[in-house]
Amino acid sequence: MRVIRISMIILLLLNINLVFGQNGFIRGSVYDGMTGEFLPGVTIFAEGTTVGAATDLDGKFNLSIAPGTYQLRISFISYQTISLSDIKVIEGEVILLDNLKLDEVSFELGEAVVTASYIRNTETAMLAMKQKSVNLIDGISSSGLKKIGDSDVASSIKRVTGVSLEGGKYVYVRGLGDRYTKTIMNGLDIPGLDPDRNTIQMDIFPTNIIDNLVVYKTFSADLPADFTGGIVDINIKDFPDSKKANISMSAAYNPGSHFNKDYLTYAGGKTDFLGYDDGTRDIPALDNIPFFTDAITDPNGPNGIRYRSIIESFNPIMAAQKQQSFMDYSVGTSFGNQFAARKYTLGYVVSLSYKNNTDFYEDAIFSKYALSNDKAVTEMERREFQKGDYGINNVLISALAGFAIKSKNAKLRLNLMHLQNGESKAGIFDYDKNNLGTTFAGIQHNLEYTQRSLTNILIDGKYSSPQTNWDVVWKFAPTVSTIKDPDIRFTRYKFEDDQYSIGTEVGFPIRSWRELNEINLAGVLHLTKEFELKNQTIKLKFGGAYTYKNRDYNLKNFAINIRGVDLTGDPNEIFDEDNLWPYHGDIYTGTTYDAGFIPNNRNKYESDIENAAGYSSVEFNPLKKLKAIVGLRVEKYQQHYTGQNQTGDKVLDNDIVMNDLDFFPSLNLIYNLNKKQNLRFSYAKTIARPSFKELSFSQIFDPISGFTFIGGLSKDENLFTNTVYWDGNLMSTDIHNFDLRWELFHGSGQTVSFSLFYKKFINPIELIQYVRSPNAYQPRNVGDGQVYGAEIELRQSLNLISETMKDFDLTFNFTYTKSKVELSNTEYLARIGAARDGEDIGTYRDMAGQAPYIINAGLAYNGSDDGFFKNLEGGFYYNVQGETLDLVGIADRPDVYTSPFHSLNFNSSKKFGKSESIQLGINVENILNQDRASIYKSYKASDQFFESRSPGTTFKLNVTYVF
Amino acid sequence: MSKIKKMKTVNLKFLVILFGLLAISITSCKKDSDLVVIPDAPSLTAPGTASVVEEGMTTGITFNVTIPGGYASATVTALNGSAVISTAPAVGSKTGNVEVTFTAGNTSGAGSVTLTVTDKNQKTDDATAIVTVEAELFIIPVNSNISDNTTWETGKTYILNNRIFVLNGVTLTIEPGVIVKGSAGSDVNATALIVAQGAKIMAEGTANQPIIFTSVADNIVSGEIASPNLGPTLNGLWGGLIVLGKAHISYQDDQGQDSQTASIEGIPPDDANGIYGGTDDADNSGVIKYVSIRHGGTSIGEGNEINGLTLGGVGSGTVIENIEIVSNQDDGIEWFGGTVNVTNVVVWNTGDEAVDTDQAYAGTVDNVVIINPGDECFELDGPEGSYLNGAHTIQNVTAIVENASGLIDFDDNTNVTMKNILFRDLTLNTQNVEGYAGYLAAGNFTSSDFEVILPAGFTLPEIFEGGSDAITASVTTATVGADLTEFATWSWAAVAGELSGL
């Protein structure tokens, strides 16, 4: 019923413009050339008529006018008036004049007259924002997103200066990773989707719902204080300025991945193609799970019968199977409109998209290497080696609906968003092990499924009073996110003397279910007041923010044993009905399970965070050309935790594990060298806090990596020697940030900038190996760290070279960073102990995840004014990140580095048709056919693969029809 | 301003009145205390809930007493048992506790303890605590670490509901015939008995009354040798027995340094009780005699299972004799360094190796029978660090190979001397001796006097690789091997006939 009602309203909205059909529309926005902010109250007047309009609080205007050709006057007190000529209005259509810049009156300039054709490059808006922002920011606008043609935010974000991606998903800003980078949406906290991380994966956001991406690199009091490298703000689409509706489709072909008969998969559920599991992968039992011990004492009684029924309820598929793959494809639609009704403007936007991608990696390698016990031997020893093929099918659905109502001074918006993602993986690997006397060869099958979803409701409002100079912005957003890994299936056989076997040496087959749920409630209130004092405008900003986050996590693991049955090496035999316990009635043989999570589940926790913040900042001009923004933020942060350690003797029940009150001062100075050049300086204190699971006694075992994570509250000590390696007192990290930037904006979206930065970390947290137990890691405060770096950004039209090249743009950015962190005593001794003969061990090393350099370059063609090349755009885009320390080695385990991946993509598009309603695009990804790899590196040793796979080159065709 | 002034005046008035009232009350009190009054009689409170005690056992009962006239004396009487006062308040005390020790009689049912307290003025009061006497428990749950000297008694069954440590300085005595059963559970919920460094286990079974460690699934009762309901191939139902001592181990820690101590596998790394190793080669962890350990070895993660008997840094002061391991999912017995000698061992149907030595174990293993292990019969490793103090000796062994995947796995640095070893009942020509060439080439230790009874068609060099055929005699009637008579009566293997006809 409600659905019908809503759809009727939508239909009504769609039709409303017909009512106004006899007129045409001129819409657009005006911003202040001085501050870069949108200007409310600007009058727009069509000369020779009586028709006019004023901009609203977003600086937007809407002029309904009879068809014809007009000259527009745009004026505001004490600003230059601009005049736009030759504006042709057609019945029922919208002329868009976005981002008109109004400068304050200077004596030497009279009235400027510009023609409508001047306004073409909307990238200018992002640059204006950048030039005028009090923070150091970088970003990509909606037109930039469109031009480069990336399909998800993960691919786009790495094109921003100083931004790189780890594992293709996690953002690093200026080489600082997860702990020091924060992702927010519409300016508000969002939950994570990875139990091991604080930030969210970027590949879950399709670009078609994104308006722009902004990366804040310096802190100001109105931003959350828990970032250091940067904050990535993902801004979801607002309603459009004119009626917009489109349908798009794409198809991509990768010779290695698609239509390949060797592609590996396994049978999933009926709704896998919709990005969620239909219950096919449900856990066979949640309660009343008898032990095998219960079953054998009572084989024909209730326990035995229940046990048998549970073992029968496991999905019987354990083997990956070959099946020809299909290509990548996607479909999407989005539509939106705005219309004026009396004093209000109403607008809506709806966007739906579906993507289905298939990847297949042949001869992928995963291995573990270690250093020899003999310190004279520099070559690394191969301990584990997996080589094989795996296929991935990824489905991503996004749905967005936004509604807004706007008056001249106020705006209210409601945005609903849902993202649904399902990824199915199947692989077969040859496996070799040679570790601590255990030597064998075998095969393994991995079947995995990951389901992620994110639902966000944003309600925000804005009130702006040009009369009183008050601005009020409030936002409230509840978000629910879930990640599930239902029924991860893992089987490994030992193959020796022509016989397959499963035992303690190779490890038993695993079926596991993992789930993470997070709820966020976030709200902010920003108040801005401008007033005159001693002949200058002072901007006072103050407000508050509140965030509540609750996360719960659990992993349920069944170890599977196949007792006394001859094995053939086909994993499907394990749950073959014939082989299930009791095998042919024999209660000593057949397939059995052990539920390791009963009665105590160590892989489980619940934690919540409350963060209440208040801030105030003042913006003033101590000198005529110097703008200063001084601010102070206070955050009261409290974290609760429920969970226990492995032995169950340390139990936390909603106990407070952190309760901090912190002050964060910030100073931003902008010196206006001239109209086009700024010099910026900034200092701020920020913080990095331990994550949910780090402030705990948890001991979480990852069956895939074989590592155990130990919460930072556990002590590491030797009671017999009275040595305390770690005291269990995990603290937040304070960071002092210094930034200096010179920037030049020389028109038509051209810019040059140069930045230097320095960051000092007090008590940074790193994952450190437990002294007494191999493969156990714990977050600990280590010695102080430092990062310093430089960034260059260039955006230049090639008319510099020749006028014939005027339609070509060159973009280039380069980030160079140097980081060092003092080794903890444990790590230092471990490195000394494992050092090869002749190897020098220093007291510092690189910070993990810190890329030494990042390069982005693009050569874009923007189309000429007429002929075939009109509306033809295209470009080559290149990205690379220097060899980056990924996993910190310790003792006999060498460091792992991510190898540079030289990504070169081509993207082009051309509009066709009478009203340019058809857009055709061609993309080529990974033109250089590079491999993704991480490698082990050690003193005087040949590099060895930790991981390697070949994604191949992908060719993509897309069509968009606009109506 | 005026408001504040007003408030001040109000407060002042209030204070005057308050002081006035106080003065009146103090004077009136003084008047009262001039009178001579005999204090009230004592009042007693018995515990609200009834104490439960087993027949013949004792329990403490605490009475809370108030004695306005000052404590003088107390008496106690009991029904269905006897009671004595163990602690009382000091004479003259006005409040305190009287603690009574109640020893139950031999009849189950209700009982009671009545306490009478007399004050200095001969005033008395009494109170009665209710006691429930229960029949003696023969199945006793063990839920937490053993932190006081404890005896597990003949005829009783003890259920391990957790990982149970015998803590440093504590002795656990297990009497002959006791049955210890581990509850079900794997991973973090695996059950095991762990004798920590500095603790002692005195598990002295006899040839007629062995001590049996098994699973709760086992219906075995004291006096039985073979399980009435579980087959000898069933493994992984509980953990195992782990003994940790202070003798030398050869271990390199994660810092690449020689370490005298290590953390035993299977115990969470943040549990300091899991440490073993040291410098006291004569360390004494107690006595383990005539003990049969069955159906254990549950999984606690990939490549991490509990052995039937794990001996970590156990010193030579410890006595370990007549040990049987049946159907353990991982190894039968594994030594991590240490110097303890182990005599008369039978290992039957393990999932992994039967006998496994690591970290430069330096004791003697004498008179061993191995029957049908899942992996190698022997997995013998050497030092992991630089510490090495001679070899361990393995002698007088009969290995009934059956479905084992191999016979011996030597490493180049294995510090072992093996002699008088018999292999028989081989089933595949891939059941071989590995790594012997490297062990021999290292030249540190030698082994001798191997015999094998080869099936038809098998050749000595294909089984005894790397030159180990030179120390092996192919025989039809063995002249070396274990003395099987040591296993009669008390071992399940012997009772099941596995050792007959050899």
Short mmCIF file of N, CA, C and O in Angstrom, two decimals, chain A residues 291-293 296-297 373 375 437 492 494 497 504-505 508 561 563 588 594-600 602 646-647 650 699 710 714-715 718-720 770-774 826 829-830 833 891 893, chain B residues 163 184-189 197 215-217 229-231 233-237 251-252 254-257 261 263 268-272 275 300 302-303 305 329-330 352 375 379 384 405 409 428 430:
data_model
loop_
_atom_site.label_atom_id
_atom_site.label_comp_id
_atom_site.label_asym_id
_atom_site.label_seq_id
_atom_site.Cartn_x
_atom_site.Cartn_y
_atom_site.Cartn_z
N PHE A 291 27.68 -32.98 20.91
CA PHE A 291 29.05 -33.34 20.58
C PHE A 291 29.06 -34.74 20.00
O PHE A 291 28.15 -35.54 20.26
N PHE A 292 30.11 -35.05 19.28
CA PHE A 292 30.28 -36.42 18.78
C PHE A 292 30.28 -37.39 19.96
O PHE A 292 29.73 -38.49 19.90
N THR A 293 30.87 -36.94 21.05
CA THR A 293 30.91 -37.73 22.28
C THR A 293 29.49 -38.10 22.74
O THR A 293 29.24 -39.22 23.20
N ILE A 296 28.00 -40.82 20.16
CA ILE A 296 28.43 -42.23 20.20
C ILE A 296 27.97 -42.96 21.46
O ILE A 296 27.88 -44.17 21.47
N THR A 297 27.69 -42.19 22.52
CA THR A 297 27.19 -42.88 23.71
C THR A 297 25.71 -43.18 23.56
O THR A 297 25.15 -43.97 24.30
N ASN A 373 67.53 -21.20 9.76
CA ASN A 373 68.13 -21.14 11.10
C ASN A 373 69.62 -20.81 11.03
O ASN A 373 70.18 -20.27 11.96
N LYS A 375 72.41 -18.65 10.01
CA LYS A 375 72.46 -17.22 9.70
C LYS A 375 73.38 -16.89 8.54
O LYS A 375 73.39 -15.77 8.04
N GLY A 437 59.77 -29.77 10.33
CA GLY A 437 59.75 -31.23 10.25
C GLY A 437 58.49 -31.78 9.61
O GLY A 437 58.39 -32.97 9.38
N ARG A 492 41.62 -29.80 2.69
CA ARG A 492 42.97 -30.05 2.22
C ARG A 492 43.30 -31.54 2.39
O ARG A 492 43.02 -32.11 3.44
N LYS A 494 46.31 -34.58 2.02
CA LYS A 494 47.71 -34.92 1.84
C LYS A 494 47.74 -35.97 0.74
O LYS A 494 46.88 -36.84 0.68
N ASP A 497 52.41 -41.25 -1.76
CA ASP A 497 52.42 -42.65 -2.18
C ASP A 497 51.09 -43.01 -2.85
O ASP A 497 50.50 -44.06 -2.55
N THR A 504 45.69 -34.85 11.24
CA THR A 504 46.09 -33.70 12.03
C THR A 504 47.19 -32.91 11.32
O THR A 504 47.28 -31.70 11.48
N GLU A 505 48.01 -33.58 10.55
CA GLU A 505 49.14 -32.91 9.91
C GLU A 505 48.67 -31.89 8.87
O GLU A 505 49.17 -30.77 8.82
N PHE A 508 42.13 -30.55 9.55
CA PHE A 508 40.83 -31.10 9.18
C PHE A 508 40.05 -30.10 8.34
O PHE A 508 40.25 -28.89 8.44
N ASN A 561 35.73 -34.16 10.46
CA ASN A 561 36.64 -35.30 10.42
C ASN A 561 35.95 -36.41 9.64
O ASN A 561 34.75 -36.60 9.76
N ARG A 563 36.26 -40.17 9.43
CA ARG A 563 36.92 -41.23 10.19
C ARG A 563 36.85 -42.57 9.47
O ARG A 563 35.76 -43.03 9.15
N TYR A 588 31.96 -45.92 14.77
CA TYR A 588 33.35 -45.45 14.89
C TYR A 588 33.85 -44.79 13.62
O TYR A 588 34.95 -44.24 13.59
N ASP A 594 33.04 -31.40 14.84
CA ASP A 594 33.35 -30.92 16.19
C ASP A 594 33.02 -29.44 16.22
O ASP A 594 33.56 -28.68 15.41
N ALA A 595 32.13 -29.04 17.10
CA ALA A 595 31.75 -27.63 17.17
C ALA A 595 32.62 -26.95 18.23
O ALA A 595 32.37 -27.09 19.42
N GLY A 596 33.64 -26.25 17.77
CA GLY A 596 34.61 -25.66 18.69
C GLY A 596 34.08 -24.46 19.45
O GLY A 596 34.72 -23.97 20.37
N PHE A 597 32.89 -23.98 19.08
CA PHE A 597 32.36 -22.76 19.71
C PHE A 597 31.41 -23.06 20.86
O PHE A 597 30.76 -22.17 21.38
N ILE A 598 31.33 -24.36 21.24
CA ILE A 598 30.44 -24.74 22.32
C ILE A 598 31.26 -25.30 23.48
O ILE A 598 32.12 -26.14 23.24
N PRO A 599 31.04 -24.92 24.72
CA PRO A 599 30.08 -23.90 25.16
C PRO A 599 30.63 -22.47 25.06
O PRO A 599 29.87 -21.52 25.09
N ASN A 600 31.96 -22.33 25.00
CA ASN A 600 32.52 -20.97 24.95
C ASN A 600 32.98 -20.65 23.55
O ASN A 600 33.71 -21.43 22.94
N ARG A 602 35.30 -18.17 21.65
CA ARG A 602 36.27 -17.09 21.84
C ARG A 602 36.21 -16.09 20.70
O ARG A 602 36.65 -14.96 20.82
N GLN A 646 40.42 -16.59 25.92
CA GLN A 646 40.26 -17.98 25.53
C GLN A 646 39.93 -18.89 26.70
O GLN A 646 39.10 -19.77 26.61
N THR A 647 40.60 -18.68 27.82
CA THR A 647 40.37 -19.55 28.96
C THR A 647 39.11 -19.13 29.71
O THR A 647 38.68 -19.84 30.60
N LYS A 650 39.10 -14.13 31.94
CA LYS A 650 39.01 -12.68 31.89
C LYS A 650 37.77 -12.34 31.07
O LYS A 650 37.75 -12.50 29.87
N GLN A 699 40.76 -13.32 21.65
CA GLN A 699 41.79 -14.12 20.98
C GLN A 699 41.11 -14.72 19.78
O GLN A 699 40.40 -15.70 19.89
N ILE A 710 45.40 -11.27 19.36
CA ILE A 710 45.22 -11.18 20.81
C ILE A 710 44.95 -9.72 21.18
O ILE A 710 45.71 -8.83 20.79
N SER A 714 45.44 -7.88 27.02
CA SER A 714 46.14 -9.04 27.59
C SER A 714 47.61 -8.69 27.80
O SER A 714 48.23 -8.07 26.96
N LYS A 715 48.13 -9.14 28.93
CA LYS A 715 49.55 -8.92 29.20
C LYS A 715 50.37 -9.99 28.50
O LYS A 715 49.91 -11.10 28.28
N ASN A 718 56.52 -13.13 31.27
CA ASN A 718 57.06 -14.41 31.70
C ASN A 718 57.16 -14.36 33.22
O ASN A 718 58.01 -13.68 33.78
N LEU A 719 56.24 -15.07 33.89
CA LEU A 719 56.16 -15.00 35.35
C LEU A 719 57.41 -15.56 36.01
O LEU A 719 57.73 -15.21 37.13
N PHE A 720 58.11 -16.44 35.29
CA PHE A 720 59.24 -17.10 35.92
C PHE A 720 60.50 -16.25 35.85
O PHE A 720 61.35 -16.31 36.72
N TYR A 770 53.54 -11.86 19.35
CA TYR A 770 53.65 -12.33 20.73
C TYR A 770 54.97 -13.04 20.91
O TYR A 770 55.38 -13.83 20.06
N VAL A 771 55.65 -12.80 21.99
CA VAL A 771 56.99 -13.34 22.15
C VAL A 771 57.00 -14.86 22.24
O VAL A 771 57.77 -15.53 21.59
N ARG A 772 56.11 -15.40 23.03
CA ARG A 772 56.22 -16.83 23.31
C ARG A 772 55.46 -17.70 22.32
O ARG A 772 55.58 -18.92 22.36
N SER A 773 54.68 -17.11 21.48
CA SER A 773 53.87 -17.95 20.61
C SER A 773 53.95 -17.47 19.17
O SER A 773 53.60 -16.35 18.86
N PRO A 774 54.42 -18.32 18.28
CA PRO A 774 54.48 -17.90 16.88
C PRO A 774 53.06 -17.74 16.35
O PRO A 774 52.13 -18.37 16.85
N THR A 826 60.93 -5.50 21.56
CA THR A 826 60.70 -6.89 21.12
C THR A 826 61.10 -7.06 19.66
O THR A 826 61.77 -8.01 19.29
N LEU A 829 64.97 -6.72 19.07
CA LEU A 829 65.71 -7.93 19.45
C LEU A 829 65.43 -9.06 18.47
O LEU A 829 66.32 -9.82 18.11
N ALA A 830 64.18 -9.14 18.02
CA ALA A 830 63.83 -10.20 17.08
C ALA A 830 64.58 -10.01 15.77
O ALA A 830 65.07 -10.97 15.18
N GLY A 833 68.16 -10.86 16.33
CA GLY A 833 68.31 -12.31 16.47
C GLY A 833 68.25 -13.04 15.15
O GLY A 833 68.91 -14.05 14.96
N ALA A 891 61.37 -11.90 13.65
CA ALA A 891 62.18 -13.10 13.82
C ALA A 891 62.47 -13.73 12.46
O ALA A 891 62.98 -13.08 11.57
N ARG A 893 60.47 -14.55 10.11
CA ARG A 893 59.54 -14.22 9.03
C ARG A 893 59.93 -12.90 8.37
O ARG A 893 59.96 -11.87 9.04
N ARG B 163 40.08 -26.96 30.80
CA ARG B 163 41.52 -27.20 30.89
C ARG B 163 41.86 -27.04 32.37
O ARG B 163 41.74 -25.96 32.91
N ALA B 184 33.46 -33.41 26.58
CA ALA B 184 33.58 -33.12 25.15
C ALA B 184 33.94 -31.65 24.96
O ALA B 184 33.71 -30.82 25.84
N GLY B 185 34.49 -31.33 23.82
CA GLY B 185 34.82 -29.95 23.49
C GLY B 185 36.09 -29.90 22.68
O GLY B 185 37.03 -30.65 22.92
N SER B 186 36.07 -29.04 21.69
CA SER B 186 37.28 -28.88 20.89
C SER B 186 37.64 -27.41 20.91
O SER B 186 36.98 -26.61 21.56
N ASP B 187 38.71 -27.07 20.20
CA ASP B 187 39.15 -25.68 20.12
C ASP B 187 39.38 -25.16 21.54
O ASP B 187 39.99 -25.83 22.36
N VAL B 188 38.86 -23.98 21.85
CA VAL B 188 39.06 -23.39 23.17
C VAL B 188 38.39 -24.22 24.26
O VAL B 188 38.73 -24.14 25.43
N ASN B 189 37.44 -25.04 23.86
CA ASN B 189 36.70 -25.82 24.85
C ASN B 189 37.28 -27.21 25.09
O ASN B 189 36.66 -28.04 25.76
N GLN B 197 54.64 -26.26 35.69
CA GLN B 197 55.98 -26.22 36.28
C GLN B 197 55.85 -26.03 37.79
O GLN B 197 55.09 -25.20 38.24
N SER B 215 37.39 -40.48 27.86
CA SER B 215 36.36 -39.50 27.54
C SER B 215 35.11 -39.76 28.37
O SER B 215 34.86 -40.89 28.80
N VAL B 216 34.28 -38.74 28.55
CA VAL B 216 33.00 -38.94 29.24
C VAL B 216 32.09 -39.90 28.47
O VAL B 216 31.15 -40.45 29.03
N ALA B 217 32.43 -40.10 27.19
CA ALA B 217 31.62 -41.04 26.41
C ALA B 217 31.87 -42.49 26.83
O ALA B 217 31.09 -43.38 26.50
N ASN B 229 32.04 -49.83 25.89
CA ASN B 229 31.24 -49.30 24.77
C ASN B 229 32.03 -48.61 23.67
O ASN B 229 31.49 -48.35 22.61
N LEU B 230 33.30 -48.24 23.91
CA LEU B 230 34.03 -47.52 22.86
C LEU B 230 35.09 -48.42 22.24
O LEU B 230 35.81 -49.11 22.93
N GLY B 231 35.17 -48.34 20.91
CA GLY B 231 36.18 -49.11 20.21
C GLY B 231 37.55 -48.46 20.34
O GLY B 231 37.63 -47.25 20.58
N THR B 233 39.54 -47.45 18.21
CA THR B 233 39.96 -46.57 17.11
C THR B 233 39.36 -45.18 17.23
O THR B 233 39.60 -44.31 16.41
N LEU B 234 38.56 -44.97 18.25
CA LEU B 234 37.82 -43.72 18.37
C LEU B 234 38.71 -42.66 19.03
O LEU B 234 39.16 -42.83 20.15
N ASN B 235 38.94 -41.56 18.31
CA ASN B 235 39.87 -40.57 18.86
C ASN B 235 39.27 -39.16 18.85
O ASN B 235 38.17 -38.95 18.35
N GLY B 236 39.98 -38.27 19.47
CA GLY B 236 39.59 -36.85 19.41
C GLY B 236 38.39 -36.49 20.28
O GLY B 236 37.72 -35.50 20.01
N LEU B 237 38.11 -37.27 21.31
CA LEU B 237 36.92 -36.99 22.12
C LEU B 237 37.21 -36.02 23.27
O LEU B 237 36.31 -35.45 23.85
N TYR B 251 65.58 -24.60 22.46
CA TYR B 251 64.51 -23.86 21.81
C TYR B 251 65.00 -22.47 21.42
O TYR B 251 65.76 -21.85 22.15
N GLN B 252 64.56 -22.04 20.28
CA GLN B 252 64.88 -20.69 19.84
C GLN B 252 63.59 -19.91 19.83
O GLN B 252 62.61 -20.34 19.21
N ASP B 254 61.05 -16.43 19.32
CA ASP B 254 60.72 -15.64 18.14
C ASP B 254 61.69 -14.50 17.91
O ASP B 254 61.64 -13.83 16.90
N GLN B 255 62.54 -14.26 18.89
CA GLN B 255 63.56 -13.24 18.67
C GLN B 255 64.83 -13.87 18.14
O GLN B 255 65.88 -13.25 18.08
N GLY B 256 64.73 -15.17 17.81
CA GLY B 256 65.88 -15.86 17.26
C GLY B 256 66.94 -16.16 18.31
O GLY B 256 68.08 -16.50 17.99
N GLN B 257 66.56 -16.03 19.57
CA GLN B 257 67.51 -16.25 20.66
C GLN B 257 67.26 -17.61 21.29
O GLN B 257 66.13 -18.09 21.32
N THR B 261 62.98 -21.31 28.14
CA THR B 261 61.58 -21.66 28.35
C THR B 261 60.80 -21.49 27.06
O THR B 261 61.22 -20.79 26.16
N SER B 263 56.42 -21.92 25.49
CA SER B 263 55.01 -22.05 25.83
C SER B 263 54.50 -23.31 25.14
O SER B 263 54.69 -23.46 23.94
N PRO B 268 46.68 -21.21 25.46
CA PRO B 268 46.72 -19.83 24.98
C PRO B 268 48.01 -19.13 25.40
O PRO B 268 48.46 -19.31 26.53
N PRO B 269 48.61 -18.37 24.50
CA PRO B 269 49.91 -17.78 24.80
C PRO B 269 49.90 -16.81 25.98
O PRO B 269 50.94 -16.56 26.57
N ASP B 270 48.72 -16.28 26.32
CA ASP B 270 48.73 -15.35 27.46
C ASP B 270 48.52 -16.07 28.78
O ASP B 270 48.37 -15.46 29.81
N ASP B 271 48.51 -17.41 28.76
CA ASP B 271 48.38 -18.16 30.01
C ASP B 271 49.77 -18.59 30.48
O ASP B 271 50.38 -19.48 29.91
N ALA B 272 50.27 -17.91 31.52
CA ALA B 272 51.64 -18.14 31.97
C ALA B 272 51.83 -19.55 32.51
O ALA B 272 52.96 -20.04 32.63
N ILE B 275 54.00 -22.46 30.51
CA ILE B 275 55.46 -22.40 30.28
C ILE B 275 56.15 -23.68 30.73
O ILE B 275 55.78 -24.29 31.73
N ILE B 300 42.56 -28.29 18.44
CA ILE B 300 42.46 -26.93 18.96
C ILE B 300 42.91 -25.94 17.91
O ILE B 300 43.43 -24.89 18.20
N GLU B 302 44.18 -25.60 13.39
CA GLU B 302 44.93 -26.31 12.36
C GLU B 302 46.34 -26.66 12.84
O GLU B 302 47.05 -25.81 13.35
N GLY B 303 46.71 -27.92 12.68
CA GLY B 303 48.06 -28.34 13.04
C GLY B 303 48.34 -28.24 14.52
O GLY B 303 49.48 -28.20 14.95
N GLU B 305 47.05 -30.03 17.86
CA GLU B 305 46.23 -30.97 18.61
C GLU B 305 46.98 -31.35 19.88
O GLU B 305 48.16 -31.12 20.01
N GLN B 329 44.12 -38.70 18.69
CA GLN B 329 44.00 -38.13 17.34
C GLN B 329 45.34 -37.59 16.84
O GLN B 329 45.60 -37.60 15.65
N ASP B 330 46.17 -37.09 17.73
CA ASP B 330 47.49 -36.62 17.31
C ASP B 330 48.53 -37.67 17.71
O ASP B 330 48.29 -38.85 17.59
N ASP B 352 48.31 -39.66 14.50
CA ASP B 352 49.55 -39.16 13.92
C ASP B 352 50.69 -40.09 14.34
O ASP B 352 50.53 -41.29 14.38
N ASP B 375 50.54 -42.10 11.30
CA ASP B 375 51.62 -41.54 10.48
C ASP B 375 52.88 -42.39 10.71
O ASP B 375 52.83 -43.60 10.59
N GLU B 379 58.83 -40.12 14.99
CA GLU B 379 59.17 -38.81 14.38
C GLU B 379 60.19 -38.20 15.32
O GLU B 379 59.85 -37.72 16.40
N GLU B 384 66.34 -27.39 18.62
CA GLU B 384 65.86 -26.24 17.85
C GLU B 384 66.71 -25.02 18.14
O GLU B 384 66.77 -24.08 17.38
N SER B 405 52.11 -44.74 7.99
CA SER B 405 52.59 -44.26 6.70
C SER B 405 54.11 -44.40 6.60
O SER B 405 54.66 -44.29 5.52
N ASP B 409 61.19 -41.16 10.95
CA ASP B 409 61.57 -39.93 10.26
C ASP B 409 62.68 -39.26 11.05
O ASP B 409 62.44 -38.68 12.11
N LEU B 428 52.77 -51.97 3.27
CA LEU B 428 53.07 -51.28 2.00
C LEU B 428 54.59 -51.11 1.89
O LEU B 428 55.26 -50.89 2.90
N THR B 430 55.94 -48.60 0.83
CA THR B 430 56.29 -47.19 1.03
C THR B 430 56.46 -46.87 2.52
O THR B 430 56.72 -45.73 2.89
#
